[in-house]
């Protein structure tokens, strides 16, 4: 039984910070590339960042470089997304996903397992 569960979303003011968690059960995230994706109201789901299996190298889309950081804690079987300097345009439901044999891509169709999503709202 393979599951991913996101947590840590909420309401934050522009310029603030949040840390999202993606906890896995039933399998080890060390063997999967893990990505974060987001979907704003009326928009298509888009990739944000991923961390590769093995060497843990990362890929970020330009809009979040310097503001977001992805990391993995193998002992906790959890991947985190630290979000700083948040903007209103970051408001979305955020999803984590795991892909086997995936490297350095946030193409949705290449990911196998998805969490339920957590809401992030950036508003004054």
PDB file of C-alpha atoms in Angstrom, residues 33-34 48-53 55-61 65 68-72 79-81 103-106:
ATOM      1  CA  UNK A  33      12.617  11.080  -7.729  1.00  0.00           C
ATOM      2  CA  UNK A  34      10.174  13.277  -5.797  1.00  0.00           C
ATOM      3  CA  UNK A  48       7.786  23.400  -9.390  1.00  0.00           C
ATOM      4  CA  UNK A  49      10.836  21.375  -8.334  1.00  0.00           C
ATOM      5  CA  UNK A  50      12.174  17.838  -8.031  1.00  0.00           C
ATOM      6  CA  UNK A  51      14.896  16.009  -6.133  1.00  0.00           C
ATOM      7  CA  UNK A  52      16.514  13.023  -7.820  1.00  0.00           C
ATOM      8  CA  UNK A  53      16.944   9.576  -6.345  1.00  0.00           C
ATOM      9  CA  UNK A  55      22.583  11.677  -5.616  1.00  0.00           C
ATOM     10  CA  UNK A  56      19.753  14.051  -4.518  1.00  0.00           C
ATOM     11  CA  UNK A  57      20.546  16.636  -7.170  1.00  0.00           C
ATOM     12  CA  UNK A  58      17.718  19.111  -7.752  1.00  0.00           C
ATOM     13  CA  UNK A  59      15.883  20.954 -10.501  1.00  0.00           C
ATOM     14  CA  UNK A  60      13.871  24.177  -9.991  1.00  0.00           C
ATOM     15  CA  UNK A  61      11.700  26.137 -12.383  1.00  0.00           C
ATOM     16  CA  UNK A  65      14.784  29.704  -7.842  1.00  0.00           C
ATOM     17  CA  UNK A  68      12.147  27.554  -2.616  1.00  0.00           C
ATOM     18  CA  UNK A  69      14.362  24.704  -1.416  1.00  0.00           C
ATOM     19  CA  UNK A  70      13.635  20.971  -1.659  1.00  0.00           C
ATOM     20  CA  UNK A  71      15.313  18.467   0.667  1.00  0.00           C
ATOM     21  CA  UNK A  72      15.093  14.818   1.703  1.00  0.00           C
ATOM     22  CA  UNK A  79      10.715  15.204   1.493  1.00  0.00           C
ATOM     23  CA  UNK A  80      10.303  18.879   2.386  1.00  0.00           C
ATOM     24  CA  UNK A  81       9.657  22.061   0.452  1.00  0.00           C
ATOM     25  CA  UNK A 103      15.538  12.356 -13.319  1.00  0.00           C
ATOM     26  CA  UNK A 104      15.507  16.157 -13.383  1.00  0.00           C
ATOM     27  CA  UNK A 105      12.057  16.625 -14.866  1.00  0.00           C
ATOM     28  CA  UNK A 106       8.688  17.901 -13.627  1.00  0.00           C
TER      29      UNK A 106
END
